[in-house]
Coordinates of C-alpha atoms in Angstrom, one line a residue:
M202 CA -0.8 86.9 -24.3
R203 CA 2.3 84.9 -23.5
T204 CA 0.8 83.6 -20.3
F205 CA -2.3 82.5 -22.2
L206 CA -0.2 80.6 -24.7
I207 CA 1.8 78.9 -22.0
L208 CA -1.4 77.8 -20.2
L209 CA -2.8 76.6 -23.4
L210 CA 0.3 74.4 -24.0
L211 CA 0.3 73.1 -20.4
Y212 CA -3.4 72.2 -20.4
P213 CA -3.1 68.8 -22.1
F214 CA -0.3 67.8 -19.7
A215 CA -2.5 68.9 -16.7
E216 CA -5.4 66.8 -18.0
I217 CA -3.2 63.7 -18.5
A218 CA -1.6 64.2 -15.0
A219 CA -5.1 64.4 -13.5
L220 CA -6.3 61.3 -15.3
V221 CA -3.2 59.4 -14.2
A222 CA -3.7 60.5 -10.6
L223 CA -7.3 59.4 -10.7
A224 CA -6.4 56.1 -12.3
D225 CA -3.9 55.5 -9.6
R226 CA -6.5 56.3 -6.9
F227 CA -9.6 54.6 -8.3
G228 CA -8.4 52.2 -11.0
G229 CA -8.1 52.4 -14.7
L230 CA -11.5 50.9 -15.5
A231 CA -13.3 53.5 -13.3
V232 CA -11.5 56.4 -14.9
F233 CA -12.1 55.0 -18.4
L234 CA -15.8 54.6 -17.7
F235 CA -15.9 58.2 -16.3
V236 CA -14.3 59.6 -19.5
V237 CA -16.6 57.6 -21.7
L238 CA -19.7 58.6 -19.7
S239 CA -18.7 62.3 -19.7
S240 CA -18.2 62.2 -23.4
L241 CA -21.6 60.6 -24.0
L242 CA -23.1 63.3 -21.8
G243 CA -21.4 66.0 -23.9
L244 CA -22.7 64.4 -27.1
W245 CA -26.2 64.2 -25.7
M246 CA -26.0 67.9 -24.6
L247 CA -24.9 69.0 -28.1
R248 CA -27.6 67.0 -29.8
N249 CA -30.3 68.4 -27.5
Q250 CA -29.0 72.0 -27.5
Q251 CA -32.1 73.3 -29.2
I252 CA -34.2 72.3 -26.2
G253 CA -32.0 74.5 -23.9
A254 CA -32.5 77.4 -26.2
L255 CA -36.3 76.8 -26.2
F256 CA -36.3 76.7 -22.4
T257 CA -34.4 79.9 -22.2
L258 CA -36.8 81.7 -24.5
G259 CA -39.7 80.4 -22.4
S260 CA -38.2 81.7 -19.2
V261 CA -37.5 85.1 -20.8
M262 CA -41.1 85.4 -21.8
R263 CA -42.3 84.4 -18.3
Q264 CA -40.1 86.8 -16.4
G265 CA -41.4 89.9 -18.0
D266 CA -39.4 93.1 -18.3
R267 CA -36.4 92.1 -16.0
V268 CA -34.2 89.3 -17.3
S269 CA -30.8 88.1 -16.1
L270 CA -28.0 88.4 -18.6
Y271 CA -26.7 85.0 -17.6
S272 CA -30.1 83.4 -18.5
L273 CA -29.9 85.0 -21.9
L274 CA -26.4 83.5 -22.4
W275 CA -27.7 80.0 -21.2
P276 CA -27.7 78.4 -24.7
L277 CA -24.1 79.5 -25.2
R278 CA -23.1 78.2 -21.8
Y279 CA -24.9 75.0 -22.4
L280 CA -23.2 74.5 -25.8
L281 CA -19.7 75.3 -24.4
A282 CA -20.4 72.9 -21.5
G283 CA -21.3 70.1 -24.0
V284 CA -18.0 70.7 -25.9
L285 CA -16.1 70.6 -22.6
F286 CA -17.7 67.3 -21.6
L287 CA -16.7 65.9 -25.0
I288 CA -13.0 66.6 -24.3
P289 CA -11.6 63.7 -22.2
G290 CA -10.3 64.9 -18.9
V291 CA -11.2 66.0 -15.4
I292 CA -10.3 69.7 -15.7
S293 CA -12.6 70.2 -18.7
D294 CA -15.4 68.3 -16.9
L295 CA -15.1 70.6 -13.9
A296 CA -15.2 73.7 -16.1
A297 CA -18.3 72.3 -17.8
V298 CA -20.0 71.8 -14.4
L299 CA -19.1 75.3 -13.4
L300 CA -20.7 76.6 -16.6
L301 CA -23.9 74.7 -15.8
L302 CA -24.3 76.2 -12.3
P303 CA -27.3 78.6 -12.1
F304 CA -25.7 81.9 -11.5
K305 CA -28.1 84.8 -11.0
G306 CA -26.1 87.7 -12.6
P307 CA -27.2 91.3 -13.2
S308 CA -30.6 92.1 -14.5
I309 CA -31.2 93.9 -17.7
A310 CA -34.4 95.6 -19.0
V311 CA -35.9 93.8 -21.9
N312 CA -38.6 96.4 -22.9
A313 CA -36.3 99.4 -22.7
R314 CA -36.8 101.7 -25.6
A315 CA -33.9 103.6 -27.1
A316 CA -33.7 107.2 -25.9
T317 CA -33.4 108.9 -29.3
G318 CA -35.5 111.4 -31.1
P319 CA -38.4 113.5 -29.8
A320 CA -39.6 110.7 -27.5
A321 CA -36.4 111.1 -25.4
D322 CA -37.6 114.5 -24.1
P323 CA -39.8 113.9 -21.0
D324 CA -41.7 117.1 -21.6
A325 CA -42.7 116.2 -25.1
I326 CA -46.3 115.1 -25.7
D327 CA -46.7 112.5 -28.3
G328 CA -49.8 112.8 -30.5
E329 CA -51.2 113.1 -34.0
F330 CA -52.0 116.3 -35.8
T331 CA -53.4 117.4 -39.1
R332 CA -52.3 120.7 -40.7
V333 CA -54.9 122.6 -42.6
D334 CA -53.7 125.5 -44.7
K335 CA -56.4 127.9 -45.7
T336 CA -55.6 130.2 -48.5
T337 CA -57.2 133.6 -47.6
P338 CA -57.0 136.6 -49.8
P339 CA -54.6 139.3 -48.6
D340 CA -57.3 141.8 -47.8
R341 CA -59.1 139.5 -45.4
R342 CA -56.1 138.5 -43.3
L343 CA -56.1 139.5 -39.7
H344 CA -53.1 141.5 -38.5

């Protein structure tokens, strides 16, 4: 926990140092344009986030019963990448690009039914029945 807090406090200084190093290498105007364009990209991504969710739903429906967990988390990754692009800096932009890379990830079953109740027993036969109770006099009962 303490390490995370220290990294969180050092993050702005690392971003500023990276921007200064880039400005020294490529010039201040180029770095300024890079920061403005990445922020506009993040704003555009956040405004069009619904389209990403719609594409994810369409791909899940096309893939059938095996779906990647990373593809289900795509709208969340897309949203987080948009927020990271809005933050001015190089490190946040690199993290956003990493989030947008198409990782395959493990597959999960979509149509898997919960294994509870009588259907969980593989020897059980599922069916319908009707119970008919006949009231027979005691003297006519078979023994």
